[in-house]
Coordinates of C-alpha atoms in Angstrom, one line a residue:
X1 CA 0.0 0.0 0.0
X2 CA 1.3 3.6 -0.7
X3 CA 2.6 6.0 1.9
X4 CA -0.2 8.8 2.8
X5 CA 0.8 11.9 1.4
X6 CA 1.3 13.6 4.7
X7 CA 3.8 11.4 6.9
X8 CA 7.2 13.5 6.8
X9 CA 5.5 15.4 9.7
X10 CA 8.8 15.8 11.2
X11 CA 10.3 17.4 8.1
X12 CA 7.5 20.0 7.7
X13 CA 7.8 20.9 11.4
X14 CA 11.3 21.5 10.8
X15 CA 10.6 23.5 7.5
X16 CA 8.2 25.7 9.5
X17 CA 11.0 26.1 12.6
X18 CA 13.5 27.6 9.8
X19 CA 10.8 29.7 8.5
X20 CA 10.2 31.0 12.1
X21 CA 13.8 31.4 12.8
X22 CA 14.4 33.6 9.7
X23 CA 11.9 35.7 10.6
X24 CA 12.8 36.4 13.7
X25 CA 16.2 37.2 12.9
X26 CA 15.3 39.4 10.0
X27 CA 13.0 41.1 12.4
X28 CA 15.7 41.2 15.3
X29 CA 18.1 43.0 12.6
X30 CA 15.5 45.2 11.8
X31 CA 14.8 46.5 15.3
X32 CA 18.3 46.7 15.5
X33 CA 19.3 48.8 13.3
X34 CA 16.2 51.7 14.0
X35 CA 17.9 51.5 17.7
X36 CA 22.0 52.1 16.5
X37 CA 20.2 54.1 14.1
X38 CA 18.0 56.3 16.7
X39 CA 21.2 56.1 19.1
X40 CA 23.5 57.3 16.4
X41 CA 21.4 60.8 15.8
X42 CA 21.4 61.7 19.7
X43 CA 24.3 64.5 20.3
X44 CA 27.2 64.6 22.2
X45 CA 28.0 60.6 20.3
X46 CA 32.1 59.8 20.7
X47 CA 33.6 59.6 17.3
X48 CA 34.3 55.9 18.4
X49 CA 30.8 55.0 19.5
X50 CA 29.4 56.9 16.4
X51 CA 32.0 54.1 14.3
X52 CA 30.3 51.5 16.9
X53 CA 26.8 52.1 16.1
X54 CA 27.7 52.7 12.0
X55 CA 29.7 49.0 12.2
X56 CA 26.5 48.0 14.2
X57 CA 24.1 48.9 11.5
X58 CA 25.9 47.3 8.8
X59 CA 26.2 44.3 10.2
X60 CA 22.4 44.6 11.1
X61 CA 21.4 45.2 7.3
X62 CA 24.2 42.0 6.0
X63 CA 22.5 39.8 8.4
X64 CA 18.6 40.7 7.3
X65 CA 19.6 40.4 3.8
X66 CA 20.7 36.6 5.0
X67 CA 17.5 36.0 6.4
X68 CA 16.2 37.2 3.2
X69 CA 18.2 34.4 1.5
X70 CA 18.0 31.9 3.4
X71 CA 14.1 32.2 3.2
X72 CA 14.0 31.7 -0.2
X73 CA 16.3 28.7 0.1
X74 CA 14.0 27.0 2.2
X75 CA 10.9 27.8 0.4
X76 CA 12.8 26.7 -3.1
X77 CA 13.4 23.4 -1.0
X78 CA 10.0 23.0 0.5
X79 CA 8.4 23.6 -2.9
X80 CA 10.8 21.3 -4.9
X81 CA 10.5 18.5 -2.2
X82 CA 6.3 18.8 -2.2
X83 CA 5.9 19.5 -5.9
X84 CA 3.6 16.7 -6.8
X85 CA 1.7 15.6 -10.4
X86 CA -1.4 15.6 -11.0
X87 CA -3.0 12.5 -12.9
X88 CA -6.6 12.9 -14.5
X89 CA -7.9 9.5 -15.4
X90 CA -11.1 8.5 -16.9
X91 CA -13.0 5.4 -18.6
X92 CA -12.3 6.3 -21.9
X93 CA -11.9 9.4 -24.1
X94 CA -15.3 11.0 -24.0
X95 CA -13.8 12.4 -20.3
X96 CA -10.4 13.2 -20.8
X97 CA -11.6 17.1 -21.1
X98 CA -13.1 16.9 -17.4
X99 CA -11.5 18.4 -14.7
X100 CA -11.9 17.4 -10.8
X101 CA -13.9 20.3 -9.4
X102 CA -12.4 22.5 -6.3
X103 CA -9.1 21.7 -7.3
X104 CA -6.3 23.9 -7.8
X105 CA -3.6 22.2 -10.3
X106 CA -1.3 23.7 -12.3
X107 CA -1.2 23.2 -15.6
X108 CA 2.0 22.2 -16.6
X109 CA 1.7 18.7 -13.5
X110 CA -1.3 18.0 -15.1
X111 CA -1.5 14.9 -16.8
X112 CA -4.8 13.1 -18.6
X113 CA -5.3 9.9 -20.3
X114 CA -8.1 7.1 -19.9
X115 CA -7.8 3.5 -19.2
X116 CA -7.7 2.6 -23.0
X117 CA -4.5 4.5 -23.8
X118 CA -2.5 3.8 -20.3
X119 CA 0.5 1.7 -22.0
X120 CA 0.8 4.9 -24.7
X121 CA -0.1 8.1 -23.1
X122 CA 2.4 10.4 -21.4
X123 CA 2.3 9.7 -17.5
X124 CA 4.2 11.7 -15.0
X125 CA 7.6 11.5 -14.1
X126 CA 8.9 9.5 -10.4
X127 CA 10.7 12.4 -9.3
X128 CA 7.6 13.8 -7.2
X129 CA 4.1 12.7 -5.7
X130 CA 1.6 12.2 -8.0
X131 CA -2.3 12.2 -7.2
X132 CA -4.4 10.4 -9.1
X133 CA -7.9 11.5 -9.6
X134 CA -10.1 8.8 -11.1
X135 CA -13.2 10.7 -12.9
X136 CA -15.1 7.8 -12.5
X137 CA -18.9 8.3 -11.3
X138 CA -18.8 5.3 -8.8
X139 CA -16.1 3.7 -7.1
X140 CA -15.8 -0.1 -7.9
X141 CA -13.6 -2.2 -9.9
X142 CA -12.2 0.3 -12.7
X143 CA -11.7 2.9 -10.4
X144 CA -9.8 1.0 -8.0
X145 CA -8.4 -2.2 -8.5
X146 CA -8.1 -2.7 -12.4
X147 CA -7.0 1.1 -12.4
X148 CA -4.1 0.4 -9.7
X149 CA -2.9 -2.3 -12.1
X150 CA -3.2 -0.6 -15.1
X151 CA -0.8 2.0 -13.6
X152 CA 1.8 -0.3 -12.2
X153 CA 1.7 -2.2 -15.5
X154 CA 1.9 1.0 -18.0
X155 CA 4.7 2.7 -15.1
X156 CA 6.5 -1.1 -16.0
X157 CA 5.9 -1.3 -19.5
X158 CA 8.7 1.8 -20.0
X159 CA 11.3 0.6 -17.6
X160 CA 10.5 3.0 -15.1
X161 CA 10.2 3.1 -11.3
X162 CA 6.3 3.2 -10.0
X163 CA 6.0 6.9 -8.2
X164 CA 4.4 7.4 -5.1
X165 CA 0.5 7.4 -6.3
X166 CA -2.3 8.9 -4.1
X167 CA -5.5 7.8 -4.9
X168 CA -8.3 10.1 -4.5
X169 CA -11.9 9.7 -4.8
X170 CA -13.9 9.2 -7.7
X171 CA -15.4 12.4 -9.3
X172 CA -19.0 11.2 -8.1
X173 CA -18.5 11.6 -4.6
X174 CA -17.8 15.2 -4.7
X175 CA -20.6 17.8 -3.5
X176 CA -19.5 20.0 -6.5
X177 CA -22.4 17.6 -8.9
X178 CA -25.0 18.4 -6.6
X179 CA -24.6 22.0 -5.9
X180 CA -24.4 21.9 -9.6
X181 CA -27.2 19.8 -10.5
X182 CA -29.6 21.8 -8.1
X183 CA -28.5 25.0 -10.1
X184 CA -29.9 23.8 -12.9
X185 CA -33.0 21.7 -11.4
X186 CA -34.4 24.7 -9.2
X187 CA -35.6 27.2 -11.9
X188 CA -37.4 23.5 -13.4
X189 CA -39.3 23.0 -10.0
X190 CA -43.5 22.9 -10.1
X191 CA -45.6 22.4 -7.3
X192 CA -45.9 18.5 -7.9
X193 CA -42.0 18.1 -9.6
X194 CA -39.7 15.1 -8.3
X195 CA -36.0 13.6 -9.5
X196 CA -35.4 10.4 -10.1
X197 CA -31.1 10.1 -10.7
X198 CA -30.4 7.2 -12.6
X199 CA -27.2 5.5 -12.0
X200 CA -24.9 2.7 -13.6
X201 CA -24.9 0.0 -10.7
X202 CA -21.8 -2.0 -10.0
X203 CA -20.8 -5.6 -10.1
X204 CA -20.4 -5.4 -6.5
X205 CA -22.7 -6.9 -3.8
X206 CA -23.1 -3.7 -2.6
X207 CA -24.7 -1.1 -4.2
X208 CA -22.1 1.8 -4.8
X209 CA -22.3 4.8 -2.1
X210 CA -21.9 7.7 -4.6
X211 CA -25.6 8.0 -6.0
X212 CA -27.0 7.5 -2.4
X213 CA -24.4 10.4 -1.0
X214 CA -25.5 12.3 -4.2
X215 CA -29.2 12.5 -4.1
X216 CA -28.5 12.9 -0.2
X217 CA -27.1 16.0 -0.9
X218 CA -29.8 17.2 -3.6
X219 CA -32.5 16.5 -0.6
X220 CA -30.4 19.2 1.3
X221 CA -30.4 21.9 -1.5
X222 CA -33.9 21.4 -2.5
X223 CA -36.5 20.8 0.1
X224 CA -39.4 19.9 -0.1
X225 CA -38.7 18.1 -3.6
X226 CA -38.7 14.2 -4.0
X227 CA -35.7 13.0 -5.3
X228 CA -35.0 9.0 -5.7
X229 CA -32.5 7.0 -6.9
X230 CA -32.4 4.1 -9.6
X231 CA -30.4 1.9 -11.4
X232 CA -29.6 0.2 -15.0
X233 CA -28.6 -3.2 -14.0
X234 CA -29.1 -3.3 -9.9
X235 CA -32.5 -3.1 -7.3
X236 CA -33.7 -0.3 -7.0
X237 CA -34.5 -0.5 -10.4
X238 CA -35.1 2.5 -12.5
X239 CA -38.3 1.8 -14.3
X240 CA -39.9 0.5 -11.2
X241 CA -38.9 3.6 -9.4
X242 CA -40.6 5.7 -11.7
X243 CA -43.8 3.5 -11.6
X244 CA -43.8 4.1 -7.4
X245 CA -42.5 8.1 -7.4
X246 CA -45.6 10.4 -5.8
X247 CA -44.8 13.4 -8.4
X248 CA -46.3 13.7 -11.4
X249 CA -43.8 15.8 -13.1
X250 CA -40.2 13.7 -13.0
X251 CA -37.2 15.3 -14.1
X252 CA -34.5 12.4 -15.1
X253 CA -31.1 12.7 -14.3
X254 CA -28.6 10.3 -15.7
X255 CA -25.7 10.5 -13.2
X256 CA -23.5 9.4 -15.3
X257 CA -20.1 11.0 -16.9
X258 CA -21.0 11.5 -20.5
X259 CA -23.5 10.3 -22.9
X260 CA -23.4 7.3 -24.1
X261 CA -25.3 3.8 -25.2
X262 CA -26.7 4.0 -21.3
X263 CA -28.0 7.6 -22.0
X264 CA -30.1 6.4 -25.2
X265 CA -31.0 2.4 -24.2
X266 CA -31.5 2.2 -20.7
X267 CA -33.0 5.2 -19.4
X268 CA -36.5 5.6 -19.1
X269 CA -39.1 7.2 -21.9
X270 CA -41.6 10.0 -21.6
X271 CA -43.7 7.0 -23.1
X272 CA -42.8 5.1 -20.0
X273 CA -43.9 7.5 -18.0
X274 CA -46.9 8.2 -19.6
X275 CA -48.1 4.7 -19.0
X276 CA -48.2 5.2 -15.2
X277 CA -49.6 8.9 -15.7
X278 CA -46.2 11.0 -15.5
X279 CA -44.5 13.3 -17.0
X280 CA -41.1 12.9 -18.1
X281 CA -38.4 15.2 -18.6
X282 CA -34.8 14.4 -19.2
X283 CA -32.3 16.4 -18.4
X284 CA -28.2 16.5 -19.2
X285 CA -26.1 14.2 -17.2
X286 CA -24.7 15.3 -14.5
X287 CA -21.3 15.7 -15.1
X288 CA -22.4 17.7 -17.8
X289 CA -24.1 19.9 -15.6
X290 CA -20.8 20.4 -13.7
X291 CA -19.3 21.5 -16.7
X292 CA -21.6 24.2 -17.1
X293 CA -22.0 24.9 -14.0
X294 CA -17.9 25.6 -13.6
X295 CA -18.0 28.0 -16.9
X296 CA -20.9 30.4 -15.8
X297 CA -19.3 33.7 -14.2

């Protein structure tokens, strides 16, 4: 198993006591020299203590300009020993573009491929951490153990050493989709208008957390409204939710990462709906929504 990302606590503690002693010198030198200074413009000063106080200020001014330097040294160390990659991967191409929302990266550690083109793409180098950010919907099997392989394999395929690699959770558990999706739902909202999100399922025994946690968090930002869950190929299942929701008026959303073969095979119809006396409207999938959500100003 990898190292977490924050165990050289001893290391930072001792980054942040040279960072502390620098400042305190540069500020002892500081004060110093205002006093020799101050001192220096009182009458009646000896030529001898006047040279003193003079000597005193120079050497004052020589050792802020060290703390000076020796500040930057230890931030250019502290930044070169926590400089870390960035690795965007996702099921196939359709969400390369994506980005993980909330997250600062720069763009020149960011790296993207998808699971198809791991033995070809460029990966980042060993010198640094790297944190991979799976933009997967729902943790299971891809996300976790066939993507761990696929990175040790593709890292082995070139001859290189494995990098320290962080795993972080999948783009579906993050409360960005929801405050996103509820954006974009809340101007749609009637007196008698529910949700039903429609998710993949899993191969799994369990049923994966991230739709739950999602339509958790979409109860939060909109009271009042019914919002349910249902899947493709697991119980609950998503026509038979439909069938049992109270509202009349059901807006669909596919939480799913782009559109696909699930977005025009599996989902329900308006004439589904209809049967039971619904109405059905479909609306983008959610990661979609994200991505719209993230570009309005």
């Amino acid at each position: 198993m990898p190292r977490p990302i924050y165990t050289a606590t001893m290391r930072r503690h001792i980054i942040s006591l040279l960072l502390s002693l620098c400042a305190v010198i540069f500020c002892t030198a500081l004060v110093g020299s205002v006093q020799c200074g101050l001192e220096l413009s009182a009458p009646g000063l000896s030529p001898e203590r006047a040279a003193h106080l003079r000597g005193l200020i120079y050497f004052h001014f020589a050792l802020a300009q060290l703390a000076v330097i020796a500040t930057g040294v230890v931030l250019y160390i502290r930044h070169r020993r926590w400089r870390r990659y960035y690795l965007l991967v996702s099921y196939n191409e359709k969400g390369q573009n994506l980005n993980p929302p909330g997250i600062r990266m720069p763009s020149a550690r960011v790296y993207r491929c998808h699971l198809g083109n791991l033995s070809t793409c460029e990966l980042p180098p060993a010198g640094a951490p790297v944190l991979v950010y799976p933009m997967f919907m729902l943790s299971g099997h891809s996300s976790g153990h066939k993507l761990e392989h696929a990175l040790t394999a593709a890292y082995a395929a070139r001859g290189n050493s494995t990098p320290n690699l962080y795993y972080q959770p999948v783009l579906g558990a993050s409360p960005w989709l929801a405050k996103a999706a509820a954006a974009h739902i809340r101007p749609l909202l009637q007196s008698d208008t529910g949700v039903l999100v429609v998710a993949h399922g899993s191969k799994l025994s369990e049923a994966p957390p991230e739709p739950a946690l999602f339509c958790r968090r979409l109860r939060e930002l909109l009271p009042d409204t019914e919002v349910e869950v249902g899947y493709f190929s697991q119980q609950p299942e998503a026509h038979e939710k439909l069938r049992t929701m109270r509202s009349a008026h059901v807006l669909l959303l596919p939480f799913l990462l782009t559109e696909g073969i699930h977005t025009t095979r599996d989902l329900p119809t308006p004439e589904q709906a209809a049967t039971c006396g619904k109405q059905l409207t479909r609306l983008p999938v959610v990661a979609t929504l994200l991505a719209r959500h993230n570009d309005t100003p």
